[in-house]
Coordinates of N, CA and C in Angstrom, one line a residue:
X1 N -48.6 7.5 -4.6 CA -49.5 8.5 -4.3 C -50.8 7.9 -3.7
X2 N -51.4 8.4 -2.7 CA -52.6 7.9 -2.2 C -53.7 9.0 -2.4
X3 N -54.9 8.6 -2.8 CA -56.0 9.5 -3.1 C -57.1 9.2 -2.1
X4 N -57.6 10.1 -1.4 CA -58.8 9.9 -0.6 C -60.1 10.1 -1.5
X5 N -60.8 9.0 -1.7 CA -61.9 9.1 -2.6 C -63.2 9.6 -2.0
X6 N -63.2 9.8 -0.7 CA -64.3 10.4 0.0 C -65.7 9.8 -0.4
X7 N -65.8 8.5 -0.4 CA -67.1 7.9 -0.6 C -67.4 7.6 -2.0
X8 N -66.6 7.9 -3.0 CA -66.9 7.6 -4.4 C -66.3 6.3 -4.9
X9 N -65.6 5.6 -3.9 CA -65.0 4.3 -4.3 C -65.9 3.4 -5.0
X10 N -67.1 3.1 -4.5 CA -68.0 2.2 -5.2 C -68.4 2.6 -6.6
X11 N -68.6 3.9 -6.8 CA -68.9 4.5 -8.1 C -67.7 4.3 -9.0
X12 N -66.5 4.6 -8.5 CA -65.3 4.4 -9.3 C -65.1 3.0 -9.7
X13 N -65.3 2.0 -8.8 CA -65.1 0.6 -9.1 C -66.1 0.1 -10.1
X14 N -67.4 0.6 -9.9 CA -68.4 0.2 -10.9 C -68.1 0.7 -12.3
X15 N -67.6 1.9 -12.4 CA -67.3 2.5 -13.7 C -66.1 1.8 -14.3
X16 N -65.1 1.5 -13.5 CA -64.0 0.7 -14.0 C -64.4 -0.7 -14.5
X17 N -65.2 -1.3 -13.7 CA -65.7 -2.7 -14.1 C -66.5 -2.6 -15.4
X18 N -67.3 -1.6 -15.6 CA -68.1 -1.4 -16.8 C -67.2 -1.2 -18.0
X19 N -66.0 -0.6 -17.8 CA -65.1 -0.3 -18.9 C -64.0 -1.5 -19.0
X20 N -64.2 -2.5 -18.1 CA -63.3 -3.6 -18.1 C -61.8 -3.2 -17.9
X21 N -61.6 -2.4 -16.9 CA -60.3 -1.9 -16.5 C -60.2 -1.8 -15.0
X22 N -59.0 -1.6 -14.5 CA -58.9 -1.4 -13.1 C -59.2 0.0 -12.7
X23 N -59.5 0.2 -11.4 CA -59.8 1.5 -10.9 C -58.6 2.4 -11.1
X24 N -57.4 1.9 -10.9 CA -56.2 2.7 -11.0 C -56.0 3.2 -12.5
X25 N -56.3 2.3 -13.4 CA -56.2 2.7 -14.9 C -57.3 3.8 -15.2
X26 N -58.5 3.7 -14.6 CA -59.5 4.7 -14.9 C -59.1 6.0 -14.3
X27 N -58.5 6.0 -13.1 CA -58.0 7.3 -12.5 C -56.9 7.9 -13.3
X28 N -56.0 7.1 -13.8 CA -54.9 7.6 -14.7 C -55.5 8.3 -15.9
X29 N -56.5 7.6 -16.5 CA -57.1 8.2 -17.7 C -57.7 9.6 -17.4
X30 N -58.4 9.6 -16.3 CA -59.1 10.8 -15.9 C -58.1 11.9 -15.6
X31 N -57.0 11.6 -15.0 CA -56.0 12.6 -14.7 C -55.4 13.1 -16.0
X32 N -55.1 12.2 -16.9 CA -54.5 12.6 -18.2 C -55.5 13.5 -18.9
X33 N -56.8 13.2 -18.9 CA -57.8 14.0 -19.6 C -57.8 15.4 -19.0
X34 N -57.7 15.5 -17.6 CA -57.7 16.7 -17.0 C -56.4 17.5 -17.3
X35 N -55.4 16.9 -17.6 CA -54.1 17.6 -18.0 C -54.1 17.9 -19.5
X36 N -55.2 17.7 -20.2 CA -55.3 17.9 -21.6 C -54.4 17.1 -22.5
X37 N -54.0 16.0 -21.9 CA -53.2 15.1 -22.7 C -54.1 13.9 -23.2
X38 N -53.8 13.5 -24.4 CA -54.6 12.4 -24.9 C -54.3 11.1 -24.1
X39 N -55.3 10.4 -23.7 CA -55.0 9.2 -23.0 C -54.3 8.2 -23.9
X40 N -53.3 7.6 -23.3 CA -52.4 6.6 -24.0 C -52.2 5.4 -23.2
X41 N -52.4 4.3 -23.8 CA -52.0 3.0 -23.2 C -50.8 2.4 -23.8
X42 N -50.2 3.2 -24.7 CA -49.0 2.7 -25.4 C -47.9 2.2 -24.4
X43 N -47.8 2.9 -23.3 CA -46.7 2.6 -22.3 C -47.1 1.3 -21.6
X44 N -48.3 0.9 -21.6 CA -48.7 -0.3 -20.9 C -48.6 -1.6 -21.8
X45 N -48.6 -1.4 -23.1 CA -48.7 -2.6 -24.0 C -47.4 -2.7 -24.9
X46 N -46.4 -2.1 -24.5 CA -45.2 -2.2 -25.3 C -44.7 -3.6 -25.3
X47 N -44.1 -4.0 -26.4 CA -43.5 -5.3 -26.6 C -42.2 -5.3 -25.8
X48 N -41.9 -6.3 -25.1 CA -40.7 -6.4 -24.3 C -39.9 -7.6 -24.7
X49 N -38.6 -7.5 -24.5 CA -37.8 -8.7 -24.8 C -37.1 -9.0 -23.4
X50 N -37.5 -10.1 -22.8 CA -37.1 -10.4 -21.5 C -35.6 -10.6 -21.4
X51 N -34.9 -10.8 -22.5 CA -33.4 -11.0 -22.4 C -32.6 -9.7 -22.6
X52 N -33.3 -8.6 -23.0 CA -32.6 -7.4 -23.3 C -32.1 -6.6 -22.1
X53 N -32.9 -6.7 -21.0 CA -32.5 -5.9 -19.9 C -32.3 -6.7 -18.7
X54 N -31.6 -6.2 -17.7 CA -31.4 -6.9 -16.5 C -32.2 -6.3 -15.3
X55 N -32.8 -5.1 -15.6 CA -33.5 -4.4 -14.5 C -34.8 -5.2 -14.2
X56 N -35.1 -5.5 -13.0 CA -36.3 -6.2 -12.6 C -37.1 -5.3 -11.6
X57 N -38.4 -5.3 -11.8 CA -39.3 -4.5 -10.9 C -40.3 -5.5 -10.3
X58 N -40.8 -5.1 -9.2 CA -41.7 -5.9 -8.5 C -43.1 -5.6 -9.0
X59 N -43.9 -6.6 -9.3 CA -45.3 -6.4 -9.8 C -46.2 -7.3 -8.9
X60 N -47.3 -6.8 -8.5 CA -48.3 -7.5 -7.7 C -49.4 -7.9 -8.6
X61 N -49.8 -9.2 -8.6 CA -50.9 -9.7 -9.3 C -52.0 -10.1 -8.3
X62 N -53.2 -9.8 -8.6 CA -54.3 -10.3 -7.9 C -55.0 -11.3 -8.7
X63 N -55.0 -12.6 -8.2 CA -55.5 -13.7 -8.9 C -56.5 -14.5 -8.0
X64 N -57.4 -15.1 -8.6 CA -58.2 -16.1 -7.8 C -57.3 -17.1 -7.2
X65 N -57.7 -17.6 -6.1 CA -56.9 -18.6 -5.3 C -56.5 -19.8 -6.2
X66 N -57.4 -20.3 -7.0 CA -57.1 -21.4 -7.8 C -56.0 -21.1 -8.8
X67 N -56.1 -19.9 -9.4 CA -55.0 -19.5 -10.4 C -53.7 -19.3 -9.7
X68 N -53.7 -18.8 -8.5 CA -52.5 -18.6 -7.8 C -51.8 -19.9 -7.5
X69 N -52.6 -20.9 -7.1 CA -52.1 -22.2 -6.8 C -51.5 -22.8 -8.0
X70 N -52.2 -22.7 -9.2 CA -51.7 -23.3 -10.4 C -50.4 -22.6 -10.8
X71 N -50.3 -21.3 -10.7 CA -49.1 -20.5 -11.0 C -48.0 -21.0 -10.2
X72 N -48.2 -21.1 -8.9 CA -47.1 -21.5 -8.0 C -46.6 -22.9 -8.4
X73 N -47.6 -23.8 -8.6 CA -47.3 -25.2 -9.0 C -46.5 -25.3 -10.3
X74 N -47.0 -24.6 -11.3 CA -46.3 -24.7 -12.6 C -44.9 -24.1 -12.6
X75 N -44.8 -23.0 -11.9 CA -43.4 -22.4 -11.8 C -42.5 -23.3 -11.0
X76 N -43.0 -24.0 -10.0 CA -42.2 -24.9 -9.2 C -41.7 -26.1 -10.1
X77 N -42.7 -26.6 -10.9 CA -42.4 -27.8 -11.8 C -41.3 -27.3 -12.9
X78 N -41.5 -26.1 -13.3 CA -40.5 -25.6 -14.3 C -39.2 -25.2 -13.7
X79 N -39.1 -25.2 -12.4 CA -37.9 -24.9 -11.6 C -37.5 -23.4 -11.9
X80 N -38.5 -22.5 -11.8 CA -38.2 -21.1 -11.9 C -39.1 -20.3 -11.0
X81 N -38.7 -19.1 -10.8 CA -39.6 -18.2 -9.9 C -40.9 -17.9 -10.6
X82 N -41.9 -17.5 -9.9 CA -43.2 -17.2 -10.5 C -43.0 -16.0 -11.4
X83 N -42.2 -15.0 -11.0 CA -42.0 -13.9 -11.9 C -41.4 -14.2 -13.2
X84 N -40.4 -15.1 -13.2 CA -39.8 -15.6 -14.4 C -40.7 -16.4 -15.3
X85 N -41.6 -17.2 -14.6 CA -42.6 -18.0 -15.3 C -43.6 -17.1 -16.0
X86 N -44.1 -16.1 -15.3 CA -45.0 -15.1 -16.0 C -44.4 -14.4 -17.1
X87 N -43.1 -13.9 -16.9 CA -42.4 -13.2 -18.0 C -42.3 -14.1 -19.2
X88 N -42.0 -15.4 -19.0 CA -41.9 -16.3 -20.2 C -43.2 -16.4 -20.9
X89 N -44.3 -16.4 -20.1 CA -45.6 -16.5 -20.7 C -45.9 -15.3 -21.6
X90 N -45.5 -14.1 -21.0 CA -45.7 -12.8 -21.7 C -44.9 -12.8 -23.0
X91 N -43.7 -13.3 -22.9 CA -42.8 -13.3 -24.1 C -43.2 -14.4 -25.1
X92 N -44.2 -15.2 -24.7 CA -44.7 -16.2 -25.7 C -43.8 -17.4 -25.7
X93 N -42.9 -17.6 -24.7 CA -42.0 -18.8 -24.6 C -42.2 -19.5 -23.3
X94 N -43.4 -20.1 -23.1 CA -43.6 -20.8 -21.8 C -42.6 -21.8 -21.6
X95 N -42.3 -22.0 -20.3 CA -41.3 -23.0 -19.9 C -41.7 -24.4 -20.3
X96 N -40.8 -25.1 -20.8 CA -41.1 -26.5 -21.1 C -40.7 -27.4 -19.9
X97 N -41.4 -28.4 -19.6 CA -41.0 -29.3 -18.5 C -39.7 -29.9 -18.7
X98 N -38.9 -30.0 -17.7 CA -37.5 -30.5 -17.9 C -37.6 -31.9 -18.5
X99 N -36.7 -32.2 -19.4 CA -36.6 -33.5 -20.0 C -36.1 -34.5 -19.0
X100 N -36.6 -35.7 -19.1 CA -36.2 -36.7 -18.1 C -34.7 -37.1 -18.4
X101 N -34.0 -37.5 -17.4 CA -32.6 -37.9 -17.5 C -32.6 -39.1 -18.4
X102 N -31.9 -38.9 -19.6 CA -31.9 -40.0 -20.6 C -31.4 -41.3 -20.1
X103 N -30.3 -41.2 -19.3 CA -29.6 -42.4 -18.8 C -30.6 -43.2 -17.8
X104 N -31.2 -42.4 -17.0 CA -32.2 -43.0 -16.0 C -33.4 -43.6 -16.8
X105 N -33.9 -42.9 -17.8 CA -35.0 -43.4 -18.6 C -34.7 -44.7 -19.2
X106 N -33.5 -44.8 -19.8 CA -33.1 -46.1 -20.5 C -32.9 -47.2 -19.4
X107 N -32.3 -46.9 -18.3 CA -32.1 -47.9 -17.2 C -33.5 -48.4 -16.7
X108 N -34.5 -47.4 -16.5 CA -35.8 -47.8 -16.1 C -36.5 -48.7 -17.1
X109 N -36.4 -48.4 -18.4 CA -37.0 -49.2 -19.4 C -36.3 -50.6 -19.5
X110 N -35.0 -50.6 -19.3 CA -34.3 -51.9 -19.4 C -34.7 -52.8 -18.2
X111 N -34.9 -52.1 -17.0 CA -35.2 -52.9 -15.8 C -36.7 -53.4 -15.9
X112 N -37.6 -52.6 -16.4 CA -38.9 -53.1 -16.7 C -39.0 -54.2 -17.7
X113 N -38.2 -54.1 -18.7 CA -38.2 -55.1 -19.8 C -37.6 -56.4 -19.2
X114 N -36.6 -56.3 -18.3 CA -36.1 -57.5 -17.7 C -37.2 -58.2 -16.9
X115 N -38.0 -57.4 -16.1 CA -39.0 -58.0 -15.3 C -40.1 -58.7 -16.2
X116 N -40.4 -58.1 -17.3 CA -41.4 -58.6 -18.3 C -40.8 -59.9 -18.9
X117 N -39.5 -59.9 -19.2 CA -38.9 -61.1 -19.7 C -39.0 -62.3 -18.8
X118 N -38.8 -62.0 -17.5 CA -38.9 -63.1 -16.4 C -40.4 -63.6 -16.4
X119 N -41.3 -62.7 -16.5 CA -42.7 -63.0 -16.6 C -43.0 -63.9 -17.8
X120 N -42.4 -63.6 -18.9 CA -42.6 -64.4 -20.1 C -42.0 -65.8 -19.9
X121 N -40.9 -65.9 -19.3 CA -40.3 -67.2 -19.1 C -41.2 -68.0 -18.2
X122 N -41.8 -67.4 -17.1 CA -42.7 -68.1 -16.2 C -44.0 -68.5 -16.9
X123 N -44.5 -67.7 -17.8 CA -45.7 -68.0 -18.5 C -45.4 -69.2 -19.5
X124 N -44.3 -69.2 -20.1 CA -44.0 -70.3 -21.0 C -43.8 -71.6 -20.2
X125 N -43.2 -71.5 -19.1 CA -43.1 -72.7 -18.2 C -44.4 -73.2 -17.8
X126 N -45.3 -72.3 -17.4 CA -46.7 -72.7 -17.0 C -47.4 -73.3 -18.2
X127 N -47.2 -72.8 -19.4 CA -47.9 -73.3 -20.6 C -47.4 -74.8 -20.8
X128 N -46.1 -75.0 -20.6 CA -45.6 -76.4 -20.8 C -46.3 -77.3 -19.7
X129 N -46.4 -76.8 -18.5 CA -47.1 -77.6 -17.4 C -48.5 -77.9 -17.8
X130 N -49.2 -76.9 -18.3 CA -50.6 -77.1 -18.7 C -50.8 -78.1 -19.8
X131 N -49.7 -78.0 -20.7 CA -49.7 -78.9 -21.9 C -49.7 -80.4 -21.5
X132 N -49.2 -80.7 -20.3 CA -49.0 -82.0 -19.8 C -50.3 -82.5 -19.2
X133 N -51.3 -81.6 -18.9 CA -52.5 -81.9 -18.3 C -53.6 -82.0 -19.4
X134 N -54.1 -83.2 -19.7 CA -55.0 -83.4 -20.8 C -56.5 -82.9 -20.6
X135 N -56.8 -82.4 -19.5 CA -58.2 -82.0 -19.2 C -58.7 -80.9 -20.1
X136 N -59.8 -81.1 -20.7 CA -60.4 -80.1 -21.6 C -60.9 -78.9 -20.9
X137 N -61.1 -79.0 -19.6 CA -61.6 -77.8 -18.9 C -60.5 -76.7 -18.7
X138 N -59.2 -77.1 -18.9 CA -58.1 -76.2 -18.8 C -57.9 -75.4 -20.1
X139 N -58.6 -75.8 -21.2 CA -58.4 -75.2 -22.5 C -58.6 -73.6 -22.5
X140 N -59.7 -73.1 -21.8 CA -59.9 -71.7 -21.8 C -58.7 -71.0 -21.1
X141 N -58.1 -71.6 -20.1 CA -56.9 -71.0 -19.4 C -55.7 -71.0 -20.4
X142 N -55.6 -72.1 -21.1 CA -54.4 -72.3 -22.0 C -54.5 -71.1 -23.1
X143 N -55.7 -70.9 -23.6 CA -55.9 -69.9 -24.6 C -55.6 -68.5 -24.1
X144 N -56.0 -68.2 -22.9 CA -55.7 -66.9 -22.3 C -54.3 -66.7 -22.0
X145 N -53.6 -67.7 -21.5 CA -52.2 -67.6 -21.2 C -51.4 -67.6 -22.4
X146 N -51.8 -68.3 -23.5 CA -51.1 -68.3 -24.7 C -51.2 -66.8 -25.3
X147 N -52.3 -66.2 -25.2 CA -52.5 -64.9 -25.7 C -51.7 -63.9 -24.9
X148 N -51.6 -64.0 -23.6 CA -50.8 -63.2 -22.8 C -49.3 -63.3 -23.1
X149 N -48.9 -64.6 -23.3 CA -47.5 -64.8 -23.6 C -47.1 -64.2 -25.0
X150 N -48.1 -64.3 -25.9 CA -47.8 -63.6 -27.2 C -47.7 -62.1 -27.1
X151 N -48.6 -61.5 -26.3 CA -48.5 -60.1 -26.0 C -47.2 -59.7 -25.4
X152 N -46.7 -60.5 -24.4 CA -45.5 -60.2 -23.8 C -44.3 -60.3 -24.8
X153 N -44.3 -61.3 -25.6 CA -43.3 -61.4 -26.7 C -43.3 -60.1 -27.6
X154 N -44.4 -59.7 -28.0 CA -44.5 -58.5 -28.8 C -44.0 -57.3 -28.1
X155 N -44.3 -57.1 -26.8 CA -43.8 -56.0 -26.0 C -42.3 -56.1 -25.9
X156 N -41.8 -57.2 -25.6 CA -40.4 -57.4 -25.5 C -39.6 -57.0 -26.7
X157 N -40.2 -57.4 -27.9 CA -39.5 -57.1 -29.2 C -39.5 -55.6 -29.4
X158 N -40.7 -54.9 -29.1 CA -40.7 -53.4 -29.4 C -39.9 -52.7 -28.3
X159 N -39.9 -53.2 -27.1 CA -39.1 -52.5 -26.0 C -37.6 -52.7 -26.4
X160 N -37.2 -53.8 -26.9 CA -35.8 -54.0 -27.2 C -35.4 -53.0 -28.3
X161 N -36.2 -52.9 -29.3 CA -36.0 -51.9 -30.4 C -35.9 -50.5 -29.9
X162 N -36.8 -50.2 -28.9 CA -36.8 -48.8 -28.3 C -35.5 -48.6 -27.5
X163 N -35.1 -49.5 -26.7 CA -33.9 -49.4 -26.0 C -32.7 -49.2 -26.9
X164 N -32.6 -50.0 -28.0 CA -31.5 -49.8 -28.9 C -31.5 -48.4 -29.6
X165 N -32.7 -47.9 -29.9 CA -32.8 -46.6 -30.5 C -32.4 -45.5 -29.5
X166 N -32.8 -45.7 -28.3 CA -32.5 -44.7 -27.2 C -31.0 -44.7 -27.0
X167 N -30.4 -45.8 -27.0 CA -28.9 -45.9 -26.8 C -28.2 -45.2 -27.9
X168 N -28.7 -45.5 -29.2 CA -28.1 -44.9 -30.4 C -28.2 -43.4 -30.4
X169 N -29.3 -42.8 -30.0 CA -29.5 -41.4 -30.0 C -28.7 -40.7 -28.9
X170 N -28.4 -41.4 -27.8 CA -27.6 -40.8 -26.8 C -26.2 -40.7 -27.2
X171 N -25.7 -41.6 -28.1 CA -24.3 -41.6 -28.5 C -24.0 -40.4 -29.4
X172 N -25.0 -39.7 -30.0 CA -24.8 -38.7 -30.9 C -24.2 -37.5 -30.3

């Protein structure tokens, strides 16, 4: 239905804003009051269960541009339509980001750990080379490289334990 407001649109919008509602909701209330029915918002706030029905209706949302961009981006990341994304938010079950592929995550961790292991071997070889040079001015470098080599060893030990744990959980 279309209503010709004949110049009262600014007044209607101001009144709706004052009541923190849309102009359409204010008009509905006014019509209901004219029909001697008690205004009711019960139909607008009913709890829904998104899984119970298959009927889908089109809804238009007016959002600030920044919110629209975020909505589109988050729905895309969740690999679902914007409507499904919003419905999940309303149901209180926001979409979780997809879990990384376990096999690829383990492979990436193993490849990274292999590269760090090579770095560790190179650091240890360099330390042996520095050990053959008696100059005292190299001592600050020896201490830094020794500390780095120790850090790498600690990382390799914890990464190895993590890889083992990840492999074990995948087998369940």
